[in-house]
Each structure stands twice: as structure tokens, then as C-alpha cells.
mmCIF file of N, CA and C in Angstrom:
data_model
loop_
_atom_site.group_PDB
_atom_site.id
_atom_site.type_symbol
_atom_site.label_atom_id
_atom_site.label_comp_id
_atom_site.label_asym_id
_atom_site.label_seq_id
_atom_site.Cartn_x
_atom_site.Cartn_y
_atom_site.Cartn_z
ATOM 1 N N UNK F 19 -59.684 1.634 161.868
ATOM 2 C CA UNK F 19 -59.377 2.554 162.924
ATOM 3 C C UNK F 19 -57.925 2.436 163.368
ATOM 4 N N UNK F 20 -57.311 1.315 163.021
ATOM 5 C CA UNK F 20 -55.907 1.153 163.382
ATOM 6 C C UNK F 20 -55.022 2.156 162.650
ATOM 7 N N UNK F 21 -55.387 2.511 161.419
ATOM 8 C CA UNK F 21 -54.606 3.493 160.669
ATOM 9 C C UNK F 21 -54.630 4.843 161.378
ATOM 10 N N UNK F 22 -55.781 5.212 161.937
ATOM 11 C CA UNK F 22 -55.877 6.481 162.663
ATOM 12 C C UNK F 22 -54.988 6.457 163.897
ATOM 13 N N UNK F 23 -54.949 5.339 164.586
ATOM 14 C CA UNK F 23 -54.104 5.212 165.777
ATOM 15 C C UNK F 23 -52.635 5.320 165.387
ATOM 16 N N UNK F 24 -52.246 4.639 164.316
ATOM 17 C CA UNK F 24 -50.854 4.676 163.862
ATOM 18 C C UNK F 24 -50.459 6.087 163.427
ATOM 19 N N UNK F 25 -51.377 6.774 162.761
ATOM 20 C CA UNK F 25 -51.096 8.144 162.341
ATOM 21 C C UNK F 25 -50.881 9.046 163.551
ATOM 22 N N UNK F 26 -51.755 8.930 164.547
ATOM 23 C CA UNK F 26 -51.606 9.735 165.768
ATOM 24 C C UNK F 26 -50.306 9.418 166.490
ATOM 25 N N UNK F 27 -49.939 8.139 166.548
ATOM 26 C CA UNK F 27 -48.689 7.772 167.213
ATOM 27 C C UNK F 27 -47.481 8.308 166.449
ATOM 28 N N UNK F 28 -47.566 8.391 165.123
ATOM 29 C CA UNK F 28 -46.489 8.990 164.334
ATOM 30 C C UNK F 28 -46.331 10.470 164.655
ATOM 31 N N UNK F 29 -47.442 11.173 164.757
ATOM 32 C CA UNK F 29 -47.407 12.598 165.100
ATOM 33 C C UNK F 29 -46.816 12.788 166.496
ATOM 34 N N UNK F 30 -47.234 11.941 167.426
ATOM 35 C CA UNK F 30 -46.719 12.020 168.797
ATOM 36 C C UNK F 30 -45.214 11.767 168.824
ATOM 37 N N UNK F 31 -44.762 10.825 168.026
ATOM 38 C CA UNK F 31 -43.330 10.519 167.958
ATOM 39 C C UNK F 31 -42.535 11.742 167.490
ATOM 40 N N UNK F 32 -43.013 12.380 166.424
ATOM 41 C CA UNK F 32 -42.320 13.554 165.888
ATOM 42 C C UNK F 32 -42.381 14.699 166.900
ATOM 43 N N UNK F 33 -43.527 14.887 167.542
ATOM 44 C CA UNK F 33 -43.624 15.937 168.561
ATOM 45 C C UNK F 33 -42.594 15.722 169.659
ATOM 46 N N UNK F 34 -42.434 14.471 170.084
ATOM 47 C CA UNK F 34 -41.448 14.155 171.110
ATOM 48 C C UNK F 34 -40.027 14.416 170.652
ATOM 49 N N UNK F 35 -39.750 14.119 169.393
ATOM 50 C CA UNK F 35 -38.391 14.318 168.864
ATOM 51 C C UNK F 35 -38.023 15.792 168.762
ATOM 52 N N UNK F 36 -39.011 16.668 168.565
ATOM 53 C CA UNK F 36 -38.713 18.092 168.430
ATOM 54 C C UNK F 36 -38.922 18.851 169.744
ATOM 55 N N UNK F 37 -39.065 18.114 170.854
ATOM 56 C CA UNK F 37 -39.130 18.745 172.161
ATOM 57 C C UNK F 37 -40.525 19.033 172.671
ATOM 58 N N UNK F 38 -41.541 18.592 171.968
ATOM 59 C CA UNK F 38 -42.910 18.805 172.433
ATOM 60 C C UNK F 38 -43.260 17.842 173.557
ATOM 61 N N UNK F 39 -44.433 17.985 174.091
ATOM 62 C CA UNK F 39 -44.911 17.106 175.150
ATOM 63 C C UNK F 39 -45.972 16.191 174.537
ATOM 64 N N UNK F 40 -45.570 15.002 174.116
ATOM 65 C CA UNK F 40 -46.533 14.112 173.469
ATOM 66 C C UNK F 40 -47.521 13.520 174.466
ATOM 67 N N UNK F 41 -48.744 13.286 173.982
ATOM 68 C CA UNK F 41 -49.763 12.685 174.832
ATOM 69 C C UNK F 41 -50.786 11.975 173.950
ATOM 70 N N UNK F 42 -51.161 10.789 174.351
ATOM 71 C CA UNK F 42 -52.274 10.095 173.715
ATOM 72 C C UNK F 42 -53.063 9.400 174.812
ATOM 73 N N UNK F 43 -54.358 9.505 174.735
ATOM 74 C CA UNK F 43 -55.233 8.851 175.700
ATOM 75 C C UNK F 43 -55.750 7.565 175.061
ATOM 76 N N UNK F 44 -55.126 6.454 175.395
ATOM 77 C CA UNK F 44 -55.508 5.180 174.795
ATOM 78 C C UNK F 44 -56.918 4.749 175.187
ATOM 79 N N UNK F 45 -57.486 5.358 176.211
ATOM 80 C CA UNK F 45 -58.866 5.051 176.574
ATOM 81 C C UNK F 45 -59.855 5.607 175.554
ATOM 82 N N UNK F 46 -59.384 6.492 174.682
ATOM 83 C CA UNK F 46 -60.252 7.060 173.647
ATOM 84 C C UNK F 46 -59.981 6.452 172.271
ATOM 85 N N UNK F 47 -59.184 5.392 172.220
ATOM 86 C CA UNK F 47 -58.877 4.734 170.944
ATOM 87 C C UNK F 47 -59.782 3.513 170.807
ATOM 88 N N UNK F 48 -60.647 3.502 169.801
ATOM 89 C CA UNK F 48 -61.557 2.370 169.639
ATOM 90 C C UNK F 48 -60.851 1.155 169.050
ATOM 91 N N UNK F 49 -61.378 -0.013 169.336
ATOM 92 C CA UNK F 49 -60.875 -1.269 168.775
ATOM 93 C C UNK F 49 -62.059 -2.050 168.226
ATOM 94 N N UNK F 50 -61.837 -2.729 167.107
ATOM 95 C CA UNK F 50 -62.898 -3.504 166.470
ATOM 96 C C UNK F 50 -62.327 -4.828 166.004
ATOM 97 N N UNK F 51 -63.080 -5.899 166.205
ATOM 98 C CA UNK F 51 -62.763 -7.208 165.649
ATOM 99 C C UNK F 51 -63.858 -7.495 164.629
ATOM 100 N N UNK F 52 -63.458 -7.609 163.355
ATOM 101 C CA UNK F 52 -64.433 -7.778 162.278
ATOM 102 C C UNK F 52 -64.806 -9.243 162.109
ATOM 103 N N UNK F 53 -65.732 -9.675 162.945
ATOM 104 C CA UNK F 53 -66.296 -11.018 162.881
ATOM 105 C C UNK F 53 -67.797 -10.834 162.691
ATOM 106 N N UNK F 54 -68.532 -11.893 162.782
ATOM 107 C CA UNK F 54 -69.989 -11.740 162.781
ATOM 108 C C UNK F 54 -70.558 -12.491 163.965
ATOM 109 N N UNK F 55 -71.105 -11.812 164.945
ATOM 110 C CA UNK F 55 -71.234 -10.368 165.025
ATOM 111 C C UNK F 55 -69.879 -9.713 165.304
ATOM 112 N N UNK F 56 -69.800 -8.420 165.030
ATOM 113 C CA UNK F 56 -68.579 -7.672 165.300
ATOM 114 C C UNK F 56 -68.443 -7.437 166.800
ATOM 115 N N UNK F 57 -67.201 -7.284 167.252
ATOM 116 C CA UNK F 57 -66.904 -6.989 168.654
ATOM 117 C C UNK F 57 -66.099 -5.694 168.671
ATOM 118 N N UNK F 58 -66.512 -4.729 169.480
ATOM 119 C CA UNK F 58 -65.810 -3.453 169.526
ATOM 120 C C UNK F 58 -65.830 -2.903 170.945
ATOM 121 N N UNK F 59 -64.838 -2.064 171.223
ATOM 122 C CA UNK F 59 -64.784 -1.434 172.540
ATOM 123 C C UNK F 59 -63.980 -0.157 172.463
ATOM 124 N N UNK F 60 -64.263 0.721 173.403
ATOM 125 C CA UNK F 60 -63.488 1.934 173.607
ATOM 126 C C UNK F 60 -63.514 2.196 175.108
ATOM 127 N N UNK F 61 -62.384 2.609 175.639
ATOM 128 C CA UNK F 61 -62.286 2.832 177.074
ATOM 129 C C UNK F 61 -61.754 1.613 177.796
ATOM 130 N N UNK F 62 -61.970 1.583 179.082
ATOM 131 C CA UNK F 62 -61.425 0.530 179.933
ATOM 132 C C UNK F 62 -62.322 -0.698 179.976
ATOM 133 N N UNK F 63 -61.691 -1.857 180.109
ATOM 134 C CA UNK F 63 -62.420 -3.103 180.341
ATOM 135 C C UNK F 63 -62.755 -3.199 181.830
ATOM 136 N N UNK F 64 -63.776 -3.978 182.146
ATOM 137 C CA UNK F 64 -64.175 -4.136 183.536
ATOM 138 C C UNK F 64 -63.030 -4.681 184.377
ATOM 139 N N UNK F 65 -62.257 -5.596 183.827
ATOM 140 C CA UNK F 65 -61.132 -6.176 184.563
ATOM 141 C C UNK F 65 -60.084 -5.115 184.909
ATOM 142 N N UNK F 66 -59.823 -4.179 183.988
ATOM 143 C CA UNK F 66 -58.848 -3.106 184.234
ATOM 144 C C UNK F 66 -59.361 -2.153 185.306
ATOM 145 N N UNK F 67 -60.639 -1.828 185.242
ATOM 146 C CA UNK F 67 -61.232 -0.935 186.244
ATOM 147 C C UNK F 67 -61.144 -1.574 187.623
ATOM 148 N N UNK F 68 -61.460 -2.858 187.689
ATOM 149 C CA UNK F 68 -61.400 -3.591 188.953
ATOM 150 C C UNK F 68 -59.968 -3.637 189.481
ATOM 151 N N UNK F 69 -58.991 -3.905 188.590
ATOM 152 C CA UNK F 69 -57.589 -3.985 188.993
ATOM 153 C C UNK F 69 -57.056 -2.645 189.497
ATOM 154 N N UNK F 70 -57.571 -1.552 188.941
ATOM 155 C CA UNK F 70 -57.143 -0.217 189.363
ATOM 156 C C UNK F 70 -57.857 0.247 190.632
ATOM 157 N N UNK F 71 -58.802 -0.534 191.114
ATOM 158 C CA UNK F 71 -59.518 -0.185 192.331
ATOM 159 C C UNK F 71 -60.518 0.946 192.163
ATOM 160 N N UNK F 72 -60.955 1.178 190.958
ATOM 161 C CA UNK F 72 -61.925 2.241 190.691
ATOM 162 C C UNK F 72 -63.327 1.725 191.024
ATOM 163 N N UNK F 73 -64.087 2.456 191.821
ATOM 164 C CA UNK F 73 -65.471 2.023 192.081
ATOM 165 C C UNK F 73 -66.284 2.184 190.790
ATOM 166 N N UNK F 74 -67.003 1.140 190.405
ATOM 167 C CA UNK F 74 -67.694 1.189 189.124
ATOM 168 C C UNK F 74 -69.035 0.482 189.183
ATOM 169 N N UNK F 75 -69.821 0.750 188.160
ATOM 170 C CA UNK F 75 -71.087 0.055 187.967
ATOM 171 C C UNK F 75 -71.179 -0.319 186.490
ATOM 172 N N UNK F 76 -71.960 -1.348 186.201
ATOM 173 C CA UNK F 76 -72.070 -1.869 184.847
ATOM 174 C C UNK F 76 -73.527 -1.900 184.428
ATOM 175 N N UNK F 77 -73.778 -1.502 183.208
ATOM 176 C CA UNK F 77 -75.105 -1.623 182.625
ATOM 177 C C UNK F 77 -74.987 -2.305 181.278
ATOM 178 N N UNK F 78 -76.018 -3.031 180.892
ATOM 179 C CA UNK F 78 -75.993 -3.654 179.571
ATOM 180 C C UNK F 78 -77.358 -3.520 178.915
ATOM 181 N N UNK F 79 -77.331 -3.538 177.601
ATOM 182 C CA UNK F 79 -78.541 -3.387 176.805
ATOM 183 C C UNK F 79 -78.504 -4.428 175.699
ATOM 184 N N UNK F 80 -79.473 -5.330 175.650
ATOM 185 C CA UNK F 80 -79.443 -6.388 174.631
ATOM 186 C C UNK F 80 -79.812 -5.843 173.257
ATOM 187 N N UNK F 81 -79.110 -6.312 172.234
ATOM 188 C CA UNK F 81 -79.427 -5.887 170.872
ATOM 189 C C UNK F 81 -80.813 -6.381 170.458
ATOM 190 N N UNK F 82 -81.349 -7.387 171.154
ATOM 191 C CA UNK F 82 -82.700 -7.863 170.871
ATOM 192 C C UNK F 82 -83.738 -6.766 171.120
ATOM 193 N N UNK F 83 -83.374 -5.733 171.882
ATOM 194 C CA UNK F 83 -84.276 -4.616 172.146
ATOM 195 C C UNK F 83 -83.994 -3.423 171.229
ATOM 196 N N UNK F 84 -83.002 -3.549 170.340
ATOM 197 C CA UNK F 84 -82.617 -2.478 169.429
ATOM 198 C C UNK F 84 -83.454 -2.568 168.153
ATOM 199 N N UNK F 85 -84.098 -1.478 167.778
ATOM 200 C CA UNK F 85 -85.009 -1.486 166.629
ATOM 201 C C UNK F 85 -84.314 -1.866 165.329
ATOM 202 N N UNK F 86 -83.117 -1.346 165.101
ATOM 203 C CA UNK F 86 -82.416 -1.679 163.855
ATOM 204 C C UNK F 86 -82.051 -3.153 163.812
ATOM 205 N N UNK F 87 -81.594 -3.697 164.938
ATOM 206 C CA UNK F 87 -81.262 -5.115 164.989
ATOM 207 C C UNK F 87 -82.497 -5.974 164.736
ATOM 208 N N UNK F 88 -83.622 -5.561 165.308
ATOM 209 C CA UNK F 88 -84.868 -6.304 165.081
ATOM 210 C C UNK F 88 -85.289 -6.221 163.611
ATOM 211 N N UNK F 89 -85.161 -5.038 163.023
ATOM 212 C CA UNK F 89 -85.523 -4.868 161.617
ATOM 213 C C UNK F 89 -84.650 -5.742 160.718
ATOM 214 N N UNK F 90 -83.368 -5.833 161.054
ATOM 215 C CA UNK F 90 -82.420 -6.654 160.278
ATOM 216 C C UNK F 90 -82.520 -8.134 160.620
ATOM 217 N N UNK F 91 -83.359 -8.478 161.583
ATOM 218 C CA UNK F 91 -83.489 -9.850 162.078
ATOM 219 C C UNK F 91 -82.127 -10.422 162.477
ATOM 220 N N UNK F 92 -81.352 -9.580 163.161
ATOM 221 C CA UNK F 92 -80.012 -9.960 163.616
ATOM 222 C C UNK F 92 -79.835 -9.398 165.030
ATOM 223 N N UNK F 93 -80.433 -10.059 165.999
ATOM 224 C CA UNK F 93 -80.530 -9.506 167.352
ATOM 225 C C UNK F 93 -79.496 -10.071 168.328
ATOM 226 N N UNK F 94 -78.499 -10.783 167.835
ATOM 227 C CA UNK F 94 -77.447 -11.283 168.724
ATOM 228 C C UNK F 94 -76.588 -10.127 169.210
ATOM 229 N N UNK F 95 -76.204 -10.158 170.473
ATOM 230 C CA UNK F 95 -75.257 -9.181 170.984
ATOM 231 C C UNK F 95 -75.827 -8.282 172.055
ATOM 232 N N UNK F 96 -74.959 -7.349 172.501
ATOM 233 C CA UNK F 96 -75.332 -6.413 173.560
ATOM 234 C C UNK F 96 -74.380 -5.242 173.578
ATOM 235 N N UNK F 97 -74.787 -4.208 174.296
ATOM 236 C CA UNK F 97 -73.933 -3.060 174.596
ATOM 237 C C UNK F 97 -73.696 -3.095 176.094
ATOM 238 N N UNK F 98 -72.437 -3.074 176.507
ATOM 239 C CA UNK F 98 -72.074 -3.065 177.922
ATOM 240 C C UNK F 98 -71.382 -1.736 178.218
ATOM 241 N N UNK F 99 -71.857 -1.053 179.240
ATOM 242 C CA UNK F 99 -71.328 0.257 179.612
ATOM 243 C C UNK F 99 -70.763 0.164 181.022
ATOM 244 N N UNK F 100 -69.554 0.703 181.206
ATOM 245 C CA UNK F 100 -68.913 0.744 182.525
ATOM 246 C C UNK F 100 -68.779 2.207 182.916
ATOM 247 N N UNK F 101 -69.297 2.553 184.092
ATOM 248 C CA UNK F 101 -69.270 3.940 184.556
ATOM 249 C C UNK F 101 -68.716 3.993 185.975
ATOM 250 N N UNK F 102 -68.137 5.138 186.330
ATOM 251 C CA UNK F 102 -67.643 5.359 187.683
ATOM 252 C C UNK F 102 -68.839 5.366 188.634
ATOM 253 N N UNK F 103 -68.757 4.619 189.708
ATOM 254 C CA UNK F 103 -69.892 4.443 190.622
ATOM 255 C C UNK F 103 -70.310 5.738 191.305
ATOM 256 N N UNK F 104 -69.364 6.618 191.593
ATOM 257 C CA UNK F 104 -69.678 7.827 192.349
ATOM 258 C C UNK F 104 -69.922 9.041 191.461
ATOM 259 N N UNK F 105 -69.182 9.150 190.335
ATOM 260 C CA UNK F 105 -69.314 10.333 189.479
ATOM 261 C C UNK F 105 -70.158 10.078 188.239
ATOM 262 N N UNK F 106 -70.469 8.816 187.952
ATOM 263 C CA UNK F 106 -71.224 8.415 186.761
ATOM 264 C C UNK F 106 -70.463 8.639 185.459
ATOM 265 N N UNK F 107 -69.186 8.988 185.527
ATOM 266 C CA UNK F 107 -68.407 9.237 184.311
ATOM 267 C C UNK F 107 -68.203 7.938 183.538
ATOM 268 N N UNK F 108 -68.371 8.006 182.229
ATOM 269 C CA UNK F 108 -68.193 6.841 181.369
ATOM 270 C C UNK F 108 -66.737 6.395 181.364
ATOM 271 N N UNK F 109 -66.505 5.112 181.638
ATOM 272 C CA UNK F 109 -65.153 4.560 181.652
ATOM 273 C C UNK F 109 -64.894 3.640 180.469
ATOM 274 N N UNK F 110 -65.919 2.971 179.979
ATOM 275 C CA UNK F 110 -65.728 2.066 178.858
ATOM 276 C C UNK F 110 -67.047 1.619 178.263
ATOM 277 N N UNK F 111 -67.006 1.295 176.971
ATOM 278 C CA UNK F 111 -68.164 0.761 176.250
ATOM 279 C C UNK F 111 -67.689 -0.447 175.471
ATOM 280 N N UNK F 112 -68.432 -1.539 175.561
ATOM 281 C CA UNK F 112 -68.114 -2.771 174.844
ATOM 282 C C UNK F 112 -69.366 -3.213 174.104
ATOM 283 N N UNK F 113 -69.212 -3.555 172.833
ATOM 284 C CA UNK F 113 -70.367 -3.859 172.007
ATOM 285 C C UNK F 113 -70.116 -5.144 171.220
ATOM 286 N N UNK F 114 -71.103 -6.011 171.221
ATOM 287 C CA UNK F 114 -71.120 -7.190 170.362
ATOM 288 C C UNK F 114 -72.398 -7.064 169.541
ATOM 289 N N UNK F 115 -72.248 -6.899 168.219
ATOM 290 C CA UNK F 115 -73.420 -6.661 167.378
ATOM 291 C C UNK F 115 -73.031 -6.656 165.910
ATOM 292 N N UNK F 116 -74.001 -6.912 165.054
ATOM 293 C CA UNK F 116 -73.741 -6.798 163.616
ATOM 294 C C UNK F 116 -73.742 -5.333 163.174
ATOM 295 N N UNK F 117 -74.256 -4.435 164.013
ATOM 296 C CA UNK F 117 -74.284 -3.000 163.684
ATOM 297 C C UNK F 117 -73.344 -2.217 164.599
ATOM 298 N N UNK F 118 -72.232 -2.842 164.975
ATOM 299 C CA UNK F 118 -71.333 -2.229 165.953
ATOM 300 C C UNK F 118 -70.794 -0.880 165.472
ATOM 301 N N UNK F 119 -70.491 -0.758 164.208
ATOM 302 C CA UNK F 119 -69.923 0.497 163.690
ATOM 303 C C UNK F 119 -70.918 1.645 163.834
ATOM 304 N N UNK F 120 -72.207 1.340 163.783
ATOM 305 C CA UNK F 120 -73.222 2.381 163.913
ATOM 306 C C UNK F 120 -73.367 2.871 165.348
ATOM 307 N N UNK F 121 -72.953 2.063 166.303
ATOM 308 C CA UNK F 121 -73.060 2.419 167.716
ATOM 309 C C UNK F 121 -71.742 2.974 168.238
ATOM 310 N N UNK F 122 -70.619 2.330 167.882
ATOM 311 C CA UNK F 122 -69.325 2.695 168.459
ATOM 312 C C UNK F 122 -68.777 4.009 167.918
ATOM 313 N N UNK F 123 -68.872 4.241 166.625
ATOM 314 C CA UNK F 123 -68.265 5.437 166.048
ATOM 315 C C UNK F 123 -68.799 6.723 166.666
ATOM 316 N N UNK F 124 -70.112 6.888 166.810
ATOM 317 C CA UNK F 124 -70.585 8.103 167.493
ATOM 318 C C UNK F 124 -70.083 8.207 168.936
ATOM 319 N N UNK F 125 -70.049 7.082 169.663
ATOM 320 C CA UNK F 125 -69.544 7.120 171.037
ATOM 321 C C UNK F 125 -68.074 7.501 171.078
ATOM 322 N N UNK F 126 -67.304 7.035 170.099
ATOM 323 C CA UNK F 126 -65.877 7.359 170.020
ATOM 324 C C UNK F 126 -65.688 8.876 169.925
ATOM 325 N N UNK F 127 -66.406 9.524 169.018
ATOM 326 C CA UNK F 127 -66.261 10.973 168.865
ATOM 327 C C UNK F 127 -66.786 11.718 170.086
ATOM 328 N N UNK F 128 -67.850 11.214 170.687
ATOM 329 C CA UNK F 128 -68.362 11.853 171.899
ATOM 330 C C UNK F 128 -67.357 11.756 173.038
ATOM 331 N N UNK F 129 -66.660 10.611 173.140
ATOM 332 C CA UNK F 129 -65.637 10.457 174.172
ATOM 333 C C UNK F 129 -64.522 11.478 173.990
ATOM 334 N N UNK F 130 -64.171 11.765 172.740
ATOM 335 C CA UNK F 130 -63.096 12.721 172.472
ATOM 336 C C UNK F 130 -63.500 14.154 172.797
ATOM 337 N N UNK F 131 -64.780 14.463 172.601
ATOM 338 C CA UNK F 131 -65.221 15.845 172.711
ATOM 339 C C UNK F 131 -65.850 16.221 174.049
ATOM 340 N N UNK F 132 -66.389 15.233 174.760
ATOM 341 C CA UNK F 132 -67.152 15.533 175.960
ATOM 342 C C UNK F 132 -66.766 14.619 177.118
ATOM 343 N N UNK F 133 -67.118 15.047 178.312
ATOM 344 C CA UNK F 133 -67.165 14.143 179.453
ATOM 345 C C UNK F 133 -68.546 13.501 179.379
ATOM 346 N N UNK F 134 -68.592 12.201 179.411
ATOM 347 C CA UNK F 134 -69.872 11.518 179.310
ATOM 348 C C UNK F 134 -70.293 11.005 180.678
ATOM 349 N N UNK F 135 -71.496 11.319 181.064
ATOM 350 C CA UNK F 135 -72.073 10.853 182.313
ATOM 351 C C UNK F 135 -73.110 9.788 181.961
ATOM 352 N N UNK F 136 -73.095 8.684 182.686
ATOM 353 C CA UNK F 136 -73.980 7.564 182.386
ATOM 354 C C UNK F 136 -74.960 7.360 183.533
ATOM 355 N N UNK F 137 -76.232 7.242 183.183
ATOM 356 C CA UNK F 137 -77.262 6.896 184.159
ATOM 357 C C UNK F 137 -77.776 5.513 183.781
ATOM 358 N N UNK F 138 -77.633 4.561 184.682
ATOM 359 C CA UNK F 138 -78.047 3.186 184.414
ATOM 360 C C UNK F 138 -79.390 2.926 185.079
ATOM 361 N N UNK F 139 -80.395 2.683 184.266
ATOM 362 C CA UNK F 139 -81.726 2.340 184.745
ATOM 363 C C UNK F 139 -81.983 0.878 184.404
ATOM 364 N N UNK F 140 -82.973 0.234 184.995
ATOM 365 C CA UNK F 140 -83.174 -1.198 184.756
ATOM 366 C C UNK F 140 -83.234 -1.595 183.286
ATOM 367 N N UNK F 141 -83.938 -0.841 182.456
ATOM 368 C CA UNK F 141 -84.070 -1.203 181.046
ATOM 369 C C UNK F 141 -83.550 -0.129 180.106
ATOM 370 N N UNK F 142 -82.701 0.761 180.596
ATOM 371 C CA UNK F 142 -82.283 1.893 179.794
ATOM 372 C C UNK F 142 -80.908 2.375 180.232
ATOM 373 N N UNK F 143 -80.094 2.754 179.262
ATOM 374 C CA UNK F 143 -78.809 3.392 179.534
ATOM 375 C C UNK F 143 -78.901 4.810 178.980
ATOM 376 N N UNK F 144 -78.738 5.808 179.836
ATOM 377 C CA UNK F 144 -78.820 7.211 179.417
ATOM 378 C C UNK F 144 -77.420 7.788 179.481
ATOM 379 N N UNK F 145 -76.985 8.426 178.391
ATOM 380 C CA UNK F 145 -75.670 9.057 178.361
ATOM 381 C C UNK F 145 -75.875 10.560 178.218
ATOM 382 N N UNK F 146 -75.285 11.334 179.127
ATOM 383 C CA UNK F 146 -75.420 12.784 179.149
ATOM 384 C C UNK F 146 -74.072 13.393 178.787
ATOM 385 N N UNK F 147 -74.078 14.392 177.908
ATOM 386 C CA UNK F 147 -72.855 15.047 177.470
ATOM 387 C C UNK F 147 -72.580 16.285 178.300
ATOM 388 N N UNK F 148 -71.365 16.407 178.793
ATOM 389 C CA UNK F 148 -70.920 17.611 179.490
ATOM 390 C C UNK F 148 -69.687 18.137 178.759
ATOM 391 N N UNK F 149 -69.559 19.432 178.541
ATOM 392 C CA UNK F 149 -68.388 19.954 177.824
ATOM 393 C C UNK F 149 -67.105 19.676 178.603
ATOM 394 N N UNK F 150 -66.010 19.482 177.879
ATOM 395 C CA UNK F 150 -64.694 19.248 178.505
ATOM 396 C C UNK F 150 -64.200 20.528 179.111
#
């Protein structure tokens, strides 16, 4: 995914040089650490949200409850979701799992295309798509 980021930054650089208005939303750029389990995130970290004074709420879902992880007998990890406390807008997703690419990539594209609203229930994280 780093190649995609570098490519976008190259385009932004050229746009700026020819008088365009360059823009990149780094909150929509995914990051992955290829370890076992893998670690990935997109959006803001809880520490950044706290430092910016944004009211937020956190939900997490253990991979031990994920059917694919159970089938693979690899249930280490979790999905952590950070949402705006008042608007429910998705601010960040952090994942530790052996199947991180299967979870993060769809969320990455959804972040680019939609406003995501998050509903945090005791044992469930619901993500609702709203058009941009």
C-alpha cells in the first residue's frame, strides 16, 4: 500500500507545480505491518483523537469471535473502531489479526467512497454507509 501512497503523493506534487490545488487526506491512507499477526490501521489513532480534543467512543471486537479466524484456528487479535461520540462518524480502525488484509482493504475503500457511521453495541460493531 505504500506504493499507492507514493504514487498519489507524486501526482499531488506535479499538480502543485502546475498551479493546481493539491490535497491528500492521510486519514484515508492505510498502513500495514507485516508480522504475525499482522497489524493495520486507517484513520486516526485514539491518542491523536484525544490530543485534538475530539469527543470519541471506542469499540472493539475480538478475532476469537470471527468465524474465519476460528476456522483457521488463529484467533489472536482484535478490531478496534474509533468513532465521533456525537455524530458516530468513523474516525479510525485498528486491526491486529492474521486476516487483516481481508478486513482492512474493504474498510479502506469504504472510507474513500462514503461517510461511515458506527454504532457500537456490547457485542457488535455496526457500520452504516452514507454517500459523500
